[in-house]
Coordinates of C-alpha atoms and ligand atoms in Angstrom, one line a residue:
X1 CA 0.1 0.2 0.1
X2 CA 1.1 3.3 -1.1
X3 CA 2.1 5.6 2.1
X4 CA 3.2 9.4 1.3
X5 CA 4.1 10.6 4.4
X6 CA 3.6 14.4 4.4
X7 CA 3.1 15.2 8.4
X8 CA 6.1 16.3 9.3
X9 CA 9.9 16.5 8.4
X10 CA 10.5 14.8 11.9
X11 CA 9.5 11.3 9.9
X12 CA 12.5 10.8 7.7
X13 CA 14.4 7.4 8.4
X14 CA 18.4 7.6 8.7
X15 CA 20.4 7.3 5.1
X16 CA 22.0 4.4 4.1
X17 CA 25.2 6.5 4.5
X18 CA 24.0 7.5 8.0
X19 CA 23.2 3.9 9.1
X20 CA 26.6 2.9 7.9
X21 CA 28.7 5.8 10.0
X22 CA 26.3 4.9 13.1
X23 CA 27.4 1.4 12.9
X24 CA 31.2 2.9 12.4
X25 CA 31.1 5.3 15.2
X26 CA 33.8 5.8 17.6
X27 CA 31.9 6.2 21.4
X28 CA 32.9 7.2 24.6
X29 CA 31.1 8.2 27.9
X30 CA 29.7 11.4 26.8
X31 CA 29.0 12.7 30.5
X32 CA 32.7 12.5 31.0
X33 CA 33.0 14.2 27.8
X34 CA 35.1 11.4 26.3
X35 CA 32.6 10.7 23.1
X36 CA 35.3 11.7 20.4
X37 CA 32.0 12.1 17.9
X38 CA 29.7 14.1 20.0
X39 CA 32.9 16.1 20.8
X40 CA 33.4 16.6 17.2
X41 CA 29.9 17.2 16.3
X42 CA 29.4 19.8 18.5
X43 CA 33.1 21.7 17.1
X44 CA 31.9 21.1 13.7
X45 CA 28.3 23.1 14.7
X46 CA 30.1 25.7 16.7
X47 CA 32.3 26.1 13.5
X48 CA 29.4 26.6 11.1
X49 CA 27.6 28.9 13.2
X50 CA 31.0 30.7 14.2
X51 CA 30.3 30.5 17.8
X52 CA 32.4 29.8 20.7
X53 CA 30.7 26.4 21.6
X54 CA 27.6 24.0 21.0
X55 CA 25.7 21.2 22.9
X56 CA 24.4 18.2 21.2
X57 CA 20.9 17.7 23.0
X58 CA 18.3 14.8 22.6
X59 CA 15.3 17.1 21.2
X60 CA 14.7 20.4 20.3
X61 CA 12.5 20.9 23.0
X62 CA 14.7 20.2 25.7
X63 CA 17.4 22.7 23.7
X64 CA 14.6 25.4 23.6
X65 CA 13.8 24.6 27.5
X66 CA 17.6 25.1 28.3
X67 CA 17.9 28.2 26.7
X68 CA 14.2 29.8 28.2
X69 CA 15.8 28.6 31.7
X70 CA 18.9 30.1 31.3
X71 CA 18.3 33.2 30.1
X72 CA 15.5 34.3 32.2
X73 CA 14.8 34.2 36.6
X74 CA 11.5 32.5 37.3
X75 CA 8.4 35.4 37.5
X76 CA 9.6 37.2 34.2
X77 CA 7.7 37.1 31.0
X78 CA 9.4 35.9 27.5
X79 CA 7.9 37.7 24.4
X80 CA 7.1 35.4 21.8
X81 CA 4.8 35.2 18.6
X82 CA 1.3 33.4 19.4
X83 CA 1.8 30.5 17.3
X84 CA 5.7 29.6 18.0
X85 CA 6.4 26.0 19.0
X86 CA 8.1 27.2 22.7
X87 CA 4.8 28.3 23.6
X88 CA 2.1 25.7 22.3
X89 CA 4.0 22.2 21.7
X90 CA 6.6 22.3 24.3
X91 CA 4.2 21.1 27.8
X92 CA 4.3 24.7 28.9
X93 CA 7.7 23.5 29.8
X94 CA 8.9 27.5 30.0
X95 CA 6.2 27.8 32.7
X96 CA 6.7 24.3 34.9
X97 CA 10.7 24.3 34.6
X98 CA 11.8 28.0 34.3
X99 CA 8.7 29.2 35.9
X100 CA 7.9 32.2 33.5
X101 CA 4.9 33.7 31.4
X102 CA 4.8 34.0 27.7
X103 CA 3.6 37.6 26.5
X104 CA 2.4 36.3 23.2
X105 CA 1.7 38.6 20.2
X106 CA -0.4 37.4 17.5
X107 CA 1.0 38.4 13.6
X108 CA -0.7 37.6 10.7
X109 CA 2.3 35.8 8.9
X110 CA 4.1 34.5 11.9
X111 CA 6.8 37.2 11.4
X112 CA 7.0 39.8 14.6
X113 CA 8.4 43.0 13.7
X114 CA 10.8 45.0 16.0
X115 CA 7.2 47.8 16.5
X116 CA 5.2 44.8 18.1
X117 CA 7.9 43.8 20.2
X118 CA 8.7 47.0 21.5
X119 CA 4.7 47.6 22.8
X120 CA 5.5 44.3 24.4
X121 CA 8.2 45.0 26.6
X122 CA 6.9 45.7 30.5
X123 CA 7.3 48.9 32.0
X124 CA 9.7 48.9 34.8
X125 CA 7.4 49.1 37.3
X126 CA 7.7 47.3 40.2
X127 CA 4.4 45.3 40.3
X128 CA 5.0 44.4 36.7
X129 CA 6.3 41.1 35.9
X130 CA 9.8 41.9 33.7
X131 CA 10.2 41.2 30.1
X132 CA 13.0 38.4 30.0
X133 CA 13.9 37.3 26.6
X134 CA 12.7 37.7 23.3
X135 CA 11.9 34.2 21.4
X136 CA 12.2 34.0 17.5
X137 CA 11.2 31.1 15.1
X138 CA 12.8 30.8 11.8
X139 CA 11.4 29.2 10.1
X140 CA 8.3 29.3 11.7
X141 CA 6.1 26.3 11.5
X142 CA 2.8 27.1 12.3
X143 CA 2.6 30.3 10.2
X144 CA 3.5 28.0 7.2
X145 CA 7.3 27.8 7.3
X146 CA 7.6 31.4 7.1
X147 CA 11.0 32.9 6.6
X148 CA 12.4 35.9 8.2
X149 CA 14.5 37.9 6.4
X150 CA 17.9 39.3 7.7
X151 CA 17.1 42.4 7.4
X152 CA 14.3 42.2 10.1
X153 CA 16.0 39.6 12.2
X154 CA 18.7 42.1 13.0
X155 CA 16.8 45.2 13.4
X156 CA 15.2 43.0 16.5
X157 CA 18.1 41.5 17.9
X158 CA 20.1 44.8 17.9
X159 CA 17.5 46.6 19.4
X160 CA 17.1 43.9 22.0
X161 CA 20.8 44.2 22.5
X162 CA 20.0 47.7 23.3
X163 CA 17.4 46.8 25.6
X164 CA 19.7 44.5 27.3
X165 CA 17.0 41.5 26.7
X166 CA 18.3 38.1 25.6
X167 CA 17.2 36.7 22.4
X168 CA 16.8 33.1 21.7
X169 CA 16.2 31.3 18.1
X170 CA 14.0 28.6 17.9
X171 CA 15.7 27.9 14.7
X172 CA 14.6 24.0 14.4
X173 CA 14.4 24.5 10.6
X174 CA 17.3 27.4 10.5
X175 CA 18.9 25.5 7.5
X176 CA 15.4 25.9 5.6
X177 CA 15.4 29.7 6.3
X178 CA 19.1 30.1 5.4
X179 CA 18.7 28.1 2.2
X180 CA 15.6 30.6 1.0
X181 CA 17.5 33.6 1.8
X182 CA 20.7 32.4 0.6
X183 CA 22.7 33.4 3.5
X184 CA 24.6 31.0 5.8
X185 CA 23.3 30.4 8.8
X186 CA 26.1 32.1 10.4
X187 CA 25.3 35.1 9.1
X188 CA 21.5 34.7 9.6
X189 CA 22.0 33.9 13.6
X190 CA 24.9 36.0 14.4
X191 CA 23.3 38.5 16.9
X192 CA 21.3 36.1 18.7
X193 CA 22.2 35.2 22.4
X194 CA 21.6 31.5 21.7
X195 CA 20.4 29.2 19.1
X196 CA 18.7 25.7 19.1
X197 CA 18.6 24.1 15.6
X198 CA 17.8 20.4 15.1
X199 CA 19.2 17.6 13.0
X200 CA 16.2 15.6 13.2
X201 CA 13.9 17.2 10.9
X202 CA 14.6 18.1 7.0
X203 CA 18.6 17.3 8.0
X204 CA 17.2 13.8 8.2
X205 CA 19.1 12.6 11.2
X206 CA 16.8 10.2 13.4
X207 CA 17.6 12.0 16.7
X208 CA 19.4 15.2 18.3
X209 CA 19.4 18.9 18.5
X210 CA 21.8 21.6 19.1
X211 CA 22.3 24.7 21.2
X212 CA 24.7 26.8 19.9
X213 CA 26.5 30.2 21.9
X214 CA 29.1 31.4 23.8
X215 CA 31.4 29.1 26.3
X216 CA 30.0 30.3 29.2
X217 CA 26.9 29.4 28.1
X218 CA 27.3 26.2 26.8
X219 CA 28.9 25.2 30.1
X220 CA 25.7 26.0 31.9
X221 CA 23.6 24.3 29.4
X222 CA 25.7 21.5 30.0
X223 CA 24.5 21.7 33.9
X224 CA 21.2 21.9 32.9
X225 CA 20.8 19.4 30.1
X226 CA 22.2 16.9 33.1
X227 CA 19.5 18.5 35.5
X228 CA 16.8 17.7 32.9
X229 CA 18.2 14.1 32.8
X230 CA 19.4 14.7 29.5
X231 CA 23.5 13.7 30.1
X232 CA 23.9 10.8 27.2
X233 CA 26.5 8.1 27.3
X234 CA 27.8 6.3 24.3
X235 CA 25.6 8.8 22.1
X236 CA 28.4 8.8 19.4
X237 CA 26.0 6.7 17.2
X238 CA 23.7 9.3 17.0
X239 CA 26.3 12.0 16.5
X240 CA 27.5 10.0 13.8
X241 CA 24.1 10.5 12.0
X242 CA 24.0 14.2 13.1
X243 CA 27.7 14.6 11.6
X244 CA 25.8 13.8 8.3
X245 CA 23.0 15.6 8.7
X246 CA 24.7 18.8 9.4
X247 CA 27.5 18.5 6.8
X248 CA 25.5 17.0 3.5
X249 CA 21.8 17.6 4.1
X250 CA 21.7 21.3 4.0
X251 CA 22.7 21.4 0.2
X252 CA 19.3 19.1 -0.8
X253 CA 16.9 21.2 1.3
X254 CA 16.4 23.4 -2.1
X255 CA 14.4 20.3 -3.4
X256 CA 11.8 20.2 -0.5
X257 CA 11.5 23.8 -0.8
X258 CA 10.6 23.1 -4.9
X259 CA 8.3 20.1 -3.8
X260 CA 6.3 22.4 -1.3
X261 CA 5.9 25.1 -3.7
X262 CA 4.6 22.4 -6.4
X263 CA 1.7 21.1 -3.6
X264 CA 0.6 24.6 -3.0
X265 CA 0.5 25.6 -6.4
X266 CA -2.0 22.2 -7.2
X267 CA -3.7 22.9 -3.8
X268 CA -4.6 26.5 -5.0
X269 CA -6.3 25.1 -8.2
X270 CA -8.4 22.9 -6.2
X271 CA -12.2 24.2 -5.2
X272 CA -12.7 25.1 -1.8
X273 CA -8.8 24.4 -0.9
X274 CA -7.4 28.1 0.0
X275 CA -3.9 28.4 0.0
X276 CA -1.5 31.4 -1.1
X277 CA 1.2 29.6 -3.1
X278 CA 3.2 32.9 -3.2
X279 CA 3.6 32.4 0.9
X280 CA 5.2 29.1 0.3
X281 CA 8.5 29.7 0.8
X282 CA 10.1 26.5 2.2
X283 CA 8.9 23.1 3.2
X284 CA 5.9 24.0 5.1
X285 CA 2.1 24.5 3.7
X286 CA -0.7 25.3 6.2
X287 CA -4.3 25.4 4.3
X288 CA -7.4 26.0 4.7
X289 CA -10.3 23.1 4.3
X290 CA -13.5 25.1 5.7
X291 CA -14.8 25.4 2.6
X292 CA -14.8 21.4 1.8
X293 CA -17.8 21.1 4.3
X294 CA -15.3 18.9 5.9
X295 CA -12.9 19.2 9.2
X296 CA -9.6 18.5 9.4
X297 CA -9.8 15.3 11.2
X298 CA -12.5 13.9 9.0
X299 CA -10.1 15.2 5.7
X300 CA -7.3 13.4 7.3
X301 CA -8.9 10.1 8.0
X302 CA -10.0 10.1 4.4
X303 CA -6.6 11.1 3.3
X304 CA -5.1 8.0 5.0
X305 CA -7.2 5.3 3.3
X306 CA -5.9 6.5 0.0
X307 CA -2.0 6.5 1.8
X308 CA -1.6 10.0 2.1
X309 CA -0.5 11.2 5.7
X310 CA -1.1 14.9 6.8
X311 CA -2.4 16.5 9.8
X312 CA -4.1 19.3 10.5
X313 CA -3.5 22.2 13.1
X314 CA -6.6 23.3 14.2
X315 CA -10.3 22.0 13.2
X316 CA -10.0 23.8 9.7
X317 CA -6.2 24.0 8.5
X318 CA -4.2 21.1 7.4
X319 CA -0.5 21.0 7.5
X320 CA 1.9 19.2 4.9
X321 CA 5.5 19.1 5.1
X322 CA 8.2 18.0 2.2
X323 CA 11.6 16.1 3.3
X324 CA 13.8 13.5 1.4
X325 CA 11.6 10.7 2.0
X326 CA 9.1 12.6 -0.1
X327 CA 9.8 12.7 -4.1
X328 CA 8.0 15.3 -6.8
X329 CA 5.9 12.4 -8.0
X330 CA 4.6 11.7 -4.2
X331 CA 3.6 14.9 -4.3
X332 CA 1.8 14.8 -7.6
X333 CA -0.1 11.8 -6.3
X334 CA -0.8 13.5 -3.1
X335 CA -2.2 16.4 -5.3
X336 CA -4.5 13.8 -7.4
X337 CA -5.8 12.1 -4.2
X338 CA -7.0 15.2 -2.4
X339 CA -8.4 16.0 -5.8
X340 CA -10.4 12.9 -5.5
X341 CA -11.8 13.9 -2.3
X342 CA -12.8 16.9 -2.8
X343 CA -14.7 16.0 -6.1
X344 CA -16.3 12.9 -4.5
Ligands
TLP1 N1 8.2 20.4 15.5 C1 7.1 19.1 15.6 C2 5.8 19.2 16.2 O1 6.3 19.6 17.5 C3 4.8 20.1 16.0 C4 6.6 19.4 14.1 O2 6.3 18.1 13.7 O3 7.1 20.1 13.1 N2 10.5 24.0 17.3 C5 9.6 23.9 16.2 C6 9.6 25.0 15.3 C7 9.4 22.6 16.0 O4 8.7 22.8 14.7 C8 10.1 21.4 16.6 C9 9.2 20.2 16.4 C10 10.4 21.6 18.1 C11 10.9 23.1 18.2 C12 11.0 20.5 19.1 O5 11.7 19.8 18.3 P1 11.8 18.0 19.1 O6 10.5 17.3 18.3 O7 13.2 17.8 18.9 O8 11.5 18.4 20.6

């Protein structure tokens, strides 16, 4: 039975080369800092992002949480776009573990502007919770993979620095953003105090994310990773796949973006589906199906019967994500399936 899995780029399976590297990886106890493959992955991530240091973490969620906790004091607020991953899909860890509150700002396209952030910074009044951190997300997952430009990013980072408010990037898909913009990830993320990026999404590693930042920040992050139960042992087997993800996979992300555009263009031609293909820049598309008379769970179930997997993000909007396990032909087939469902 045909399966085209467009639920997420997290579903990618390790490539043959990754599996081979995993089987041959040199390992040691990473809690003793003795895993040579992890040490090398951390060194390479720091070099690629032009930062002092990097830390391998099991998940993007843990990476974000470590950064949020390190930058803030309990009782503070973090400014974040309303649909941000840290706010909506990380089990409220910012509140449970870091003790901070979100100051959520809604936007039409997922991309915060400095004027909106500035207006949300709390005044220095003793009974007001204070702004402890600004979090951006690039690409922005739930805003259809929207990409924030370098100019907009720099403006926000430099203004934040002037206000002495730290700024963190949830860069789970920052390599996708850099591909769209034709920038290096180092250039695009230069002015953030910390960056988390995922090896396990479009880059295809089975597990793993990284935090990059200053040496002192990463030393503190290592302590917090242990506190959260994320001190791993012979984890070079995973870092070996991560190294291939980091070195070899970014250059192919453009294919995923082209496939997402193809899907979006095809969807826009189907009656009762609403999407602006122009807005699809990276590997994620979000489209509205409210006019089809079905909700997203009904729509997902029907798609699944035909071998196409995709999830709703709310009752009216579906999300599809392209990745290296989905070909151009798969996208064309998925479009035919969707057309069939809408017509019948
Ligand atoms: N995103 C997942 C789901 O949790 C929604 C997905 O399928 O896209 N930041 C961003 C922007 C993310 O999209 C994700 C995962 C994370 C952080 C968390 O990464 P993990 O899953 O490794 O904890």
